[in-house]
mmCIF file of C-alpha atoms in Angstrom:
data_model
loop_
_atom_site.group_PDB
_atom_site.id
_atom_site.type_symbol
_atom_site.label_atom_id
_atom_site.label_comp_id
_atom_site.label_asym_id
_atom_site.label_seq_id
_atom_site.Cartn_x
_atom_site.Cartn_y
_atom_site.Cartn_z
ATOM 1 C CA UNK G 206 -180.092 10.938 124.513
ATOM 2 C CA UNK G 207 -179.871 7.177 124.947
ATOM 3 C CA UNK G 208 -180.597 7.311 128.074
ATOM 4 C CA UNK G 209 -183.907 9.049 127.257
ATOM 5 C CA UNK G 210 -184.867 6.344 124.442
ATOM 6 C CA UNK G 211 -184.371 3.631 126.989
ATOM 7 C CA UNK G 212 -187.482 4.872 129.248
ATOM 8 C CA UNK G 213 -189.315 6.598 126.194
ATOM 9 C CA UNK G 214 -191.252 3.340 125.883
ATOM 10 C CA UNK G 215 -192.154 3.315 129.276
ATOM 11 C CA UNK G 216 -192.830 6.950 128.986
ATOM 12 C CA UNK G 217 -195.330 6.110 126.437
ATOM 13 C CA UNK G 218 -196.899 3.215 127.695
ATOM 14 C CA UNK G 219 -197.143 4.926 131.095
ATOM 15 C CA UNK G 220 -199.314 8.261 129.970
ATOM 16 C CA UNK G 221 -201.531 5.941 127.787
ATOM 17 C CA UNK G 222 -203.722 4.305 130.099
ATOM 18 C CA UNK G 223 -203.909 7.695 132.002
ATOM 19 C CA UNK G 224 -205.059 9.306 128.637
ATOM 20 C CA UNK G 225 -207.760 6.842 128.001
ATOM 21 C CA UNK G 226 -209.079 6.981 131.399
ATOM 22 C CA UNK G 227 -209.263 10.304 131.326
ATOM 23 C CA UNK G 228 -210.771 10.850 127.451
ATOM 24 C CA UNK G 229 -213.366 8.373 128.404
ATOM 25 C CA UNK G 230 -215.553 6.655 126.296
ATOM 26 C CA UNK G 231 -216.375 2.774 125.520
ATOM 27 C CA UNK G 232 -213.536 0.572 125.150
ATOM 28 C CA UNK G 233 -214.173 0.079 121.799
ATOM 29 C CA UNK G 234 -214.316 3.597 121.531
ATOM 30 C CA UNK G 235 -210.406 3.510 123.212
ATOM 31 C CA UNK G 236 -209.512 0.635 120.721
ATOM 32 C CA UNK G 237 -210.308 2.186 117.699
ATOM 33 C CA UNK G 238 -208.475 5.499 118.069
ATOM 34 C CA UNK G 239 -205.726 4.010 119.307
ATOM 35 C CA UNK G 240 -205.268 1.470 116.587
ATOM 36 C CA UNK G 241 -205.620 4.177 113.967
ATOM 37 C CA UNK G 242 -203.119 6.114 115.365
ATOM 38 C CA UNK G 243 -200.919 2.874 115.467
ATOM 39 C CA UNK G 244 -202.284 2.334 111.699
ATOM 40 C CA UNK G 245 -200.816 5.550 110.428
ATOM 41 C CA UNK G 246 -197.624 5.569 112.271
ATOM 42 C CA UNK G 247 -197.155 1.728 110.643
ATOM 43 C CA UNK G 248 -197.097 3.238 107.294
ATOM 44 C CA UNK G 249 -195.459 6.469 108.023
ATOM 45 C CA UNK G 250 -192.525 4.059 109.876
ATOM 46 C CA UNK G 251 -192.221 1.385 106.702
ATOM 47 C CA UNK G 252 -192.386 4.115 104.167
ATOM 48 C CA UNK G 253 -189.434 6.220 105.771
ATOM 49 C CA UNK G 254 -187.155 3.486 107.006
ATOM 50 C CA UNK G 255 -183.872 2.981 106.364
ATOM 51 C CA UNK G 256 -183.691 -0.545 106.749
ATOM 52 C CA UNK G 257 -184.986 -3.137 104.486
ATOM 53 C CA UNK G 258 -188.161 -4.419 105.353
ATOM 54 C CA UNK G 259 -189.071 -7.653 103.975
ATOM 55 C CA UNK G 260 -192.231 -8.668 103.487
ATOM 56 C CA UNK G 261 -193.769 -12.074 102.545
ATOM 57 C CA UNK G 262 -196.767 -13.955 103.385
ATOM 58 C CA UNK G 263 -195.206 -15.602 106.443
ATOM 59 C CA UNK G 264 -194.224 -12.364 108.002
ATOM 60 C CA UNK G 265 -197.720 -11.294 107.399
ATOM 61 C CA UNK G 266 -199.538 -13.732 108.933
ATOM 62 C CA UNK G 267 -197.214 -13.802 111.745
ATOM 63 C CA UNK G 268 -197.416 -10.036 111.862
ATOM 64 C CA UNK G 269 -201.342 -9.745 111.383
ATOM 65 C CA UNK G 270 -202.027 -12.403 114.338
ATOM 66 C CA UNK G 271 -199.686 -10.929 116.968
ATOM 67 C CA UNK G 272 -201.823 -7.418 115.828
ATOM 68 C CA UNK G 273 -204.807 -9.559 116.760
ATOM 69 C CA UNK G 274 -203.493 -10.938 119.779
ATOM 70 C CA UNK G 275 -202.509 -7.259 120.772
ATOM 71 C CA UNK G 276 -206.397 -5.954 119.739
ATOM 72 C CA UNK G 277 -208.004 -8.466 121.879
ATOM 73 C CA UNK G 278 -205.797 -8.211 125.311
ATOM 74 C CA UNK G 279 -205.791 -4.277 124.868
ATOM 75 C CA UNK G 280 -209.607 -4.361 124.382
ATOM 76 C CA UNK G 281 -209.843 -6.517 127.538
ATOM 77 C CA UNK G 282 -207.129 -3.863 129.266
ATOM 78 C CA UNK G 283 -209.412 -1.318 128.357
ATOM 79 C CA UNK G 284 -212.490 -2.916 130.166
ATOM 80 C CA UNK G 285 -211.176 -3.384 133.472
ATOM 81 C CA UNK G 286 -209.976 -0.020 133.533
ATOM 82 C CA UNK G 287 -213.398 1.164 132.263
ATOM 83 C CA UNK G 288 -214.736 -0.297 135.928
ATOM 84 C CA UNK G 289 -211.702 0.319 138.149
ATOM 85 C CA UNK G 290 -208.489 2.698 138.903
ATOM 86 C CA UNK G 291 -205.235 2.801 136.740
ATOM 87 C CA UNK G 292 -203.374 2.136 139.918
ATOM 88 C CA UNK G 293 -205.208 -1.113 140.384
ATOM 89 C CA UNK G 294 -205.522 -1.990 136.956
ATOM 90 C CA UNK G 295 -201.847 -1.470 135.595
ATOM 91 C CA UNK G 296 -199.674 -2.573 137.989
ATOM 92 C CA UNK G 297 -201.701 -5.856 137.916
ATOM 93 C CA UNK G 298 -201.370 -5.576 134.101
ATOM 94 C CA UNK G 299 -198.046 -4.583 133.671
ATOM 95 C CA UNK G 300 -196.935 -7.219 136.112
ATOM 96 C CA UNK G 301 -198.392 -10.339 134.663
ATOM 97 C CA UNK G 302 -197.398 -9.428 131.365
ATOM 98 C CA UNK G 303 -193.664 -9.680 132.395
ATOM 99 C CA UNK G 304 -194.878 -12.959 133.912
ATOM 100 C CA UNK G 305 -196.271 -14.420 130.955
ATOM 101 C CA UNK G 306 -193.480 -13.013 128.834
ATOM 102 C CA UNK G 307 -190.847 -14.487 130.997
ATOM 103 C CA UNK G 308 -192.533 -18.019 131.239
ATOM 104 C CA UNK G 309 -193.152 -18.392 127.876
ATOM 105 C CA UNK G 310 -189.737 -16.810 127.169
ATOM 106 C CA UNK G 311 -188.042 -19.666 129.173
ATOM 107 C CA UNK G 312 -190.454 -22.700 128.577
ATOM 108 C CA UNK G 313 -190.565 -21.770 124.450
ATOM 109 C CA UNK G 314 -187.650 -20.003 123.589
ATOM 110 C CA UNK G 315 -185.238 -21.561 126.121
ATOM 111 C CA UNK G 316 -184.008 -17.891 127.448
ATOM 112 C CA UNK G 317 -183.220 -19.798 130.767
ATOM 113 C CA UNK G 318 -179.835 -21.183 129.910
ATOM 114 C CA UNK G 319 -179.133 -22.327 133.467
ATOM 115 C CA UNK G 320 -180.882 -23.618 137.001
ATOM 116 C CA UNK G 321 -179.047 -20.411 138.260
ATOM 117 C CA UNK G 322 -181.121 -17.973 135.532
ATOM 118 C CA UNK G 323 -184.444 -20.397 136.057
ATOM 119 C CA UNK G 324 -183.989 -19.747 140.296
ATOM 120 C CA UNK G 325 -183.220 -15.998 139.382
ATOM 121 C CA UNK G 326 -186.477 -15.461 136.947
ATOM 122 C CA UNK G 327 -188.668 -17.146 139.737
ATOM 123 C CA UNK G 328 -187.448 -14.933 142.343
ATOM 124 C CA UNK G 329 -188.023 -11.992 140.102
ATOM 125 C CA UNK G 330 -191.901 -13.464 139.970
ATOM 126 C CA UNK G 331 -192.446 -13.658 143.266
ATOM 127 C CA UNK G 332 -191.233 -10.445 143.854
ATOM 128 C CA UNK G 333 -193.659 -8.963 141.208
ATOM 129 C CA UNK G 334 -196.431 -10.626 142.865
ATOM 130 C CA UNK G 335 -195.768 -9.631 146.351
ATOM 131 C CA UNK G 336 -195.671 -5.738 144.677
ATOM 132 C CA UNK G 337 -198.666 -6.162 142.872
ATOM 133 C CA UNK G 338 -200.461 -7.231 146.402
ATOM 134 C CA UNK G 339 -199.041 -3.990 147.909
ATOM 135 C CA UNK G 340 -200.623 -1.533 145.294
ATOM 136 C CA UNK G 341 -203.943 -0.095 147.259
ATOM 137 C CA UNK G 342 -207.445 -1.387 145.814
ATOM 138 C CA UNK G 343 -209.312 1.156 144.019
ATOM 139 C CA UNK G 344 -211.031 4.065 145.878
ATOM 140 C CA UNK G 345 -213.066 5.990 142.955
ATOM 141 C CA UNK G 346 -215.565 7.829 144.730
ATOM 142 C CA UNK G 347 -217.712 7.091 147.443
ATOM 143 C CA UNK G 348 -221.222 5.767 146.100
ATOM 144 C CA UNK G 349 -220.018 1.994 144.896
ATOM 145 C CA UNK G 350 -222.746 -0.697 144.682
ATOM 146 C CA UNK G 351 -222.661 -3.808 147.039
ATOM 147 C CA UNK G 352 -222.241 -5.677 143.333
ATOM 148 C CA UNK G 353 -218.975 -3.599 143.234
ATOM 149 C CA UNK G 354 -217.418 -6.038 145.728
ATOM 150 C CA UNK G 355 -217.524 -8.724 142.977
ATOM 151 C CA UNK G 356 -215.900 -6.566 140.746
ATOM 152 C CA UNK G 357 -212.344 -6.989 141.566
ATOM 153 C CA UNK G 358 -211.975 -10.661 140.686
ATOM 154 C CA UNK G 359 -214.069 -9.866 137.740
ATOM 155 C CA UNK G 360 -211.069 -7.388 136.390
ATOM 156 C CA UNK G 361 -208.311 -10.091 137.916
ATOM 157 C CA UNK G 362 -209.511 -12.883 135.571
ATOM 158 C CA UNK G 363 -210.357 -10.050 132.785
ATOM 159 C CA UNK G 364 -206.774 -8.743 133.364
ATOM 160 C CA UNK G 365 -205.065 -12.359 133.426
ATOM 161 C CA UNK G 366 -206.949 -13.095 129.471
ATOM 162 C CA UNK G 367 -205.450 -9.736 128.376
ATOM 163 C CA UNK G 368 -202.331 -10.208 129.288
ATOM 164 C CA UNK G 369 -201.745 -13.624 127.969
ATOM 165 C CA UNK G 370 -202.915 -12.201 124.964
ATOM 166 C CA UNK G 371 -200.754 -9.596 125.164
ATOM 167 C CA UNK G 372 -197.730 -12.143 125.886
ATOM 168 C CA UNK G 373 -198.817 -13.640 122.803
ATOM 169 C CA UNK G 374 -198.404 -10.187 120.938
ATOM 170 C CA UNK G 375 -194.356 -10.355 121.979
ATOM 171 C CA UNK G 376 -193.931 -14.057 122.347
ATOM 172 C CA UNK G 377 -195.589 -14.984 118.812
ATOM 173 C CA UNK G 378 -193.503 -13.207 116.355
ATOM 174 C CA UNK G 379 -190.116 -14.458 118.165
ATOM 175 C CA UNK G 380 -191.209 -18.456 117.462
ATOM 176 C CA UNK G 381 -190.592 -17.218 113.816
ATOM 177 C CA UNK G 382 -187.301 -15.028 114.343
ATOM 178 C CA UNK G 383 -188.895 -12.169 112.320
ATOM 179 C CA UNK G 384 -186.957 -8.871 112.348
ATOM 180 C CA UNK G 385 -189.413 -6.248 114.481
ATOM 181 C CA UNK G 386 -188.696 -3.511 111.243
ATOM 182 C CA UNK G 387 -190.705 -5.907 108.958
ATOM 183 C CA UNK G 388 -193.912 -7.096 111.584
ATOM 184 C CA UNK G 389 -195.103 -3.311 112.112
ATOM 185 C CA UNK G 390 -197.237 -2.677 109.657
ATOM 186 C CA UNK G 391 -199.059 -6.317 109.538
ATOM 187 C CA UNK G 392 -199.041 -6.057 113.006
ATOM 188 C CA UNK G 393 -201.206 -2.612 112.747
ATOM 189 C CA UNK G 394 -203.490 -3.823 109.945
ATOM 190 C CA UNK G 395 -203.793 -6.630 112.155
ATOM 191 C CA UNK G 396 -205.077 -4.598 115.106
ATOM 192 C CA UNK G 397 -206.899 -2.495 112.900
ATOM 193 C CA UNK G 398 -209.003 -5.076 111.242
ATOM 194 C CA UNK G 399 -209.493 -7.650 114.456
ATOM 195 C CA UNK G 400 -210.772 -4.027 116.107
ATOM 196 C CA UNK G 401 -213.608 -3.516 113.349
ATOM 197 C CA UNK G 402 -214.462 -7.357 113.494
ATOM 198 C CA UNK G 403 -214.786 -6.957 118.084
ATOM 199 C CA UNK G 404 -216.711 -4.076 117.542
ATOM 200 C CA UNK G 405 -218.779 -5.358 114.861
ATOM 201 C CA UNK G 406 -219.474 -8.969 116.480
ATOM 202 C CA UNK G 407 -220.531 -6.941 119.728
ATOM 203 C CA UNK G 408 -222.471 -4.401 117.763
ATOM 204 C CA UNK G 409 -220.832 -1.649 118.464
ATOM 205 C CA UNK G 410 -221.738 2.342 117.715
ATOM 206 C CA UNK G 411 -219.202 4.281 118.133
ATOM 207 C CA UNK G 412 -218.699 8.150 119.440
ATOM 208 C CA UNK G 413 -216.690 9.679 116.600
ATOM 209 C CA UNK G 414 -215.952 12.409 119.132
ATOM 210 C CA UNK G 415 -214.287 9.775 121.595
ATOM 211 C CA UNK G 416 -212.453 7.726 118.625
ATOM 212 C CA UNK G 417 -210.816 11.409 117.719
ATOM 213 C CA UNK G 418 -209.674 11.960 120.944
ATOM 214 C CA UNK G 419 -208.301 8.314 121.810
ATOM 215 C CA UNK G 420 -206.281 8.940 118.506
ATOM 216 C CA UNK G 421 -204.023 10.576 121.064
ATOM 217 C CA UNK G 422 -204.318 7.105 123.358
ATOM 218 C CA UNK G 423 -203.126 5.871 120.365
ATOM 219 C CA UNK G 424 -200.181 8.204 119.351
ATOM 220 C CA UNK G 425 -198.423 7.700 123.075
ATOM 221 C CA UNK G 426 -199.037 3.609 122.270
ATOM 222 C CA UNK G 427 -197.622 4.298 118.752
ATOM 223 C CA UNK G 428 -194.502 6.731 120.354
ATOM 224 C CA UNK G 429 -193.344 3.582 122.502
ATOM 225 C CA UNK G 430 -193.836 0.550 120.420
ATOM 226 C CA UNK G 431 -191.609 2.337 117.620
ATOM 227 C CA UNK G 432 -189.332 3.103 120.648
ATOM 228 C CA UNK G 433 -189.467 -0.090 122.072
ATOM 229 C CA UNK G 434 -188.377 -1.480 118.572
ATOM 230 C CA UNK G 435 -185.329 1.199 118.209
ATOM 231 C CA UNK G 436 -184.309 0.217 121.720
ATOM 232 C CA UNK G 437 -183.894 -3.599 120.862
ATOM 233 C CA UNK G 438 -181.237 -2.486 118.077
ATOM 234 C CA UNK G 439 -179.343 -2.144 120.788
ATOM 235 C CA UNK G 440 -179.976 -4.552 123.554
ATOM 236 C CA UNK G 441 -181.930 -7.620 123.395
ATOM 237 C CA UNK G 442 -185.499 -7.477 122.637
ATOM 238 C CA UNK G 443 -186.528 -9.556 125.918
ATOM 239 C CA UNK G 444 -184.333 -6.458 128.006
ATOM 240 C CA UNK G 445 -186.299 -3.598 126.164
ATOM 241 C CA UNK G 446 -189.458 -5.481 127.062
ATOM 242 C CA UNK G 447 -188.385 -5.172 130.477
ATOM 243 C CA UNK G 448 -187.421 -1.484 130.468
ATOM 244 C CA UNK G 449 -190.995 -0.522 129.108
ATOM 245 C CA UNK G 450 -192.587 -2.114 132.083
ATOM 246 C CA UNK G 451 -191.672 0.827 133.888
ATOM 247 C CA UNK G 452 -195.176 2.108 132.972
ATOM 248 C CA UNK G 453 -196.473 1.070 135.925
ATOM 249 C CA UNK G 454 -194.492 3.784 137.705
ATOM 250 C CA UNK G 455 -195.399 6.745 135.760
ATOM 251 C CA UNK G 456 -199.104 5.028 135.712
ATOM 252 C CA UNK G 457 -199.633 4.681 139.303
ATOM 253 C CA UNK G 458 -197.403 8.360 140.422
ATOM 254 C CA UNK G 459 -199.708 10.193 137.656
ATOM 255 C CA UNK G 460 -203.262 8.552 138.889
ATOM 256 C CA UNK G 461 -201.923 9.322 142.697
ATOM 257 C CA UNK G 462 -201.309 13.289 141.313
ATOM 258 C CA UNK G 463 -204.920 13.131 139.789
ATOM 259 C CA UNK G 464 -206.448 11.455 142.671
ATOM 260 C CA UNK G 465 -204.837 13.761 144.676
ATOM 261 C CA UNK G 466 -205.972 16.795 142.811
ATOM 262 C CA UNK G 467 -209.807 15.748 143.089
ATOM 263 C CA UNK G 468 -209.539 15.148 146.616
ATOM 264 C CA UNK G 469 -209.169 11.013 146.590
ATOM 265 C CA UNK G 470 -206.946 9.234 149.344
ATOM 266 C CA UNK G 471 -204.622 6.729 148.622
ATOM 267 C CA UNK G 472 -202.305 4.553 150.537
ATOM 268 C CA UNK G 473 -199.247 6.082 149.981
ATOM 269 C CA UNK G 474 -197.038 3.502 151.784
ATOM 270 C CA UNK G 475 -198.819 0.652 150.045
ATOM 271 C CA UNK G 476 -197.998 2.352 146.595
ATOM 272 C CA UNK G 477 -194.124 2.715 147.658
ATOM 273 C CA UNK G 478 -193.682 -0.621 148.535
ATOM 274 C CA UNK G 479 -195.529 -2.321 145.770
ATOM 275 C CA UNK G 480 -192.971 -0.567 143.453
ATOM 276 C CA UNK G 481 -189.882 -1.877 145.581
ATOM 277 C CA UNK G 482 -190.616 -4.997 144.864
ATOM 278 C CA UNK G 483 -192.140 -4.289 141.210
ATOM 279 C CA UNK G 484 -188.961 -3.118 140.453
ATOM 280 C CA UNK G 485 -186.783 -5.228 142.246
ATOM 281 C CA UNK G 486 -188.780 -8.194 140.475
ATOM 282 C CA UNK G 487 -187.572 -6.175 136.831
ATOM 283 C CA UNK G 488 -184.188 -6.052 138.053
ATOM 284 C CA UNK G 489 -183.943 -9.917 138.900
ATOM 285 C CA UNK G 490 -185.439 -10.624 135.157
ATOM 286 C CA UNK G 491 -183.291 -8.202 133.610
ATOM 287 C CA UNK G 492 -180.228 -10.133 135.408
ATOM 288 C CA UNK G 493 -181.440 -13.281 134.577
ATOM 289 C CA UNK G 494 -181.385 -12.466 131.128
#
């Protein structure tokens, strides 16, 4: 069983990008549903705990900016994947977020506690890059634009902006040592509310239809951040982190099934190598640790 709660976070996080890609509709759209579902499971979690949760107006505002932080990088997450392929997207994704999280974990929090950790975590970076290189561009169907070509460093710099923000999301709250039990549901109202403000700023309408059905984007987002939380109780936060960056594996093997199934190619070695190294880059962070 505790095996299984170790990669349920990764689990979670790996399906959802595969569910809103699939579900469709504008990002917004994506944002919305999933943020409700992450809304209800906020109050369902603080009203059944059985820890304390404190709550004050430091933990809230802490708590409601890192849900902020989250709604803007996942909004930008969203975009690029509106345009291009989960296996492009999320392995580029995934692996800057560990990036980001590592750097700022080291440079703010002082997580590298020796040259030897510092040489390890930079190894671990360069192996993440050379993996994300590996991963195959996008191939989604056969009529692209000669604009298209543009697009890729487009959804580079649009993924880079999400996942700082994202960073942000996990790096924030830890500035402030605040216990994860008592930042989830100012983190959701957070998300929530910097959602309605996106959508309302970029005049949005949304497809009730869509929203429903990204509730279930939502519920697999919701089933590994609680996850993710219940993991740290055991080993460090920064670890868990790590763990639930396995996404990218169950991301890129499901799109490859999919692809697969509707008659797409894909570079098969490409994809096997970039996750060597993806996950030998995990395995140097998780030792530097």
């Amino acid at each position: 069983m505790q095996i299984f709660m170790m990669f349920l976070p990764a689990l979670g996080w790996g399906i959802m990008p595969i569910l809103a890609k699939k579900i469709g509709g504008k990002p917004e759209d994506q944002l919305l549903g999933t943020t409700l579902a992450a809304l209800v499971f906020s109050f369902m979690f603080s009203s059944c705990s059985n820890t304390h949760i404190n709550f004050n107006s430091l933990i809230f505002i802490v708590g409601f900016l890192s849900g902020a932080f989250w709604s803007i990088g996942q909004l930008l997450q969203f975009i690029a994947l509106k345009g291009e392929s989960v296996s492009q997207v999320m392995p580029l994704s995934n692996g800057t977020q560990i990036i980001f999280v590592t750097l700022s974990g080291g440079i703010l929090l002082n997580e590298w506690h020796s040259l030897i950790s510092f040489i390890v975590s930079i190894v671990g970076i360069v192996s993440i890059l050379v993996g994300i290189k590996l991963f195959p561009a996008t191939r989604e169907g056969q009529n692209k634009t000669e604009n298209s070509k543009i697009a890729p460093l487009k959804v580079m710099i649009i993924i880079l902006i999400s996942s700082f923000s994202l960073c942000l999301y996990i790096i924030f709250p830890k500035l402030f040592q605040i216990k994860n039990e008592s930042l989830i549901l100012p983190q959701a109202i957070g998300m929530f509310v910097t959602t309605l403000v996106i959508s309302n700023l970029r005049k949005v309408k949304y497809n009730k239809k869509l929203v429903s059905k990204n509730i279930l984007t939502g519920v697999a987002w919701s089933i590994a951040n609680f996850s993710l939380f219940r993991l740290s109780e055991s080993v460090s936060i920064s670890f868990a982190f790590l763990l639930s960056q396995l996404a990218v594996f169950i991301s890129v093997i499901l799109n490859s099934i999919i692809a697969y199934t509707n008659g797409e190619r894909s570079d098969n070695k490409k994809i096997v190598f970039g996750m060597i190294f993806f996950l030998f880059g995990i395995l140097f962070f998780s030792i530097s640790k």
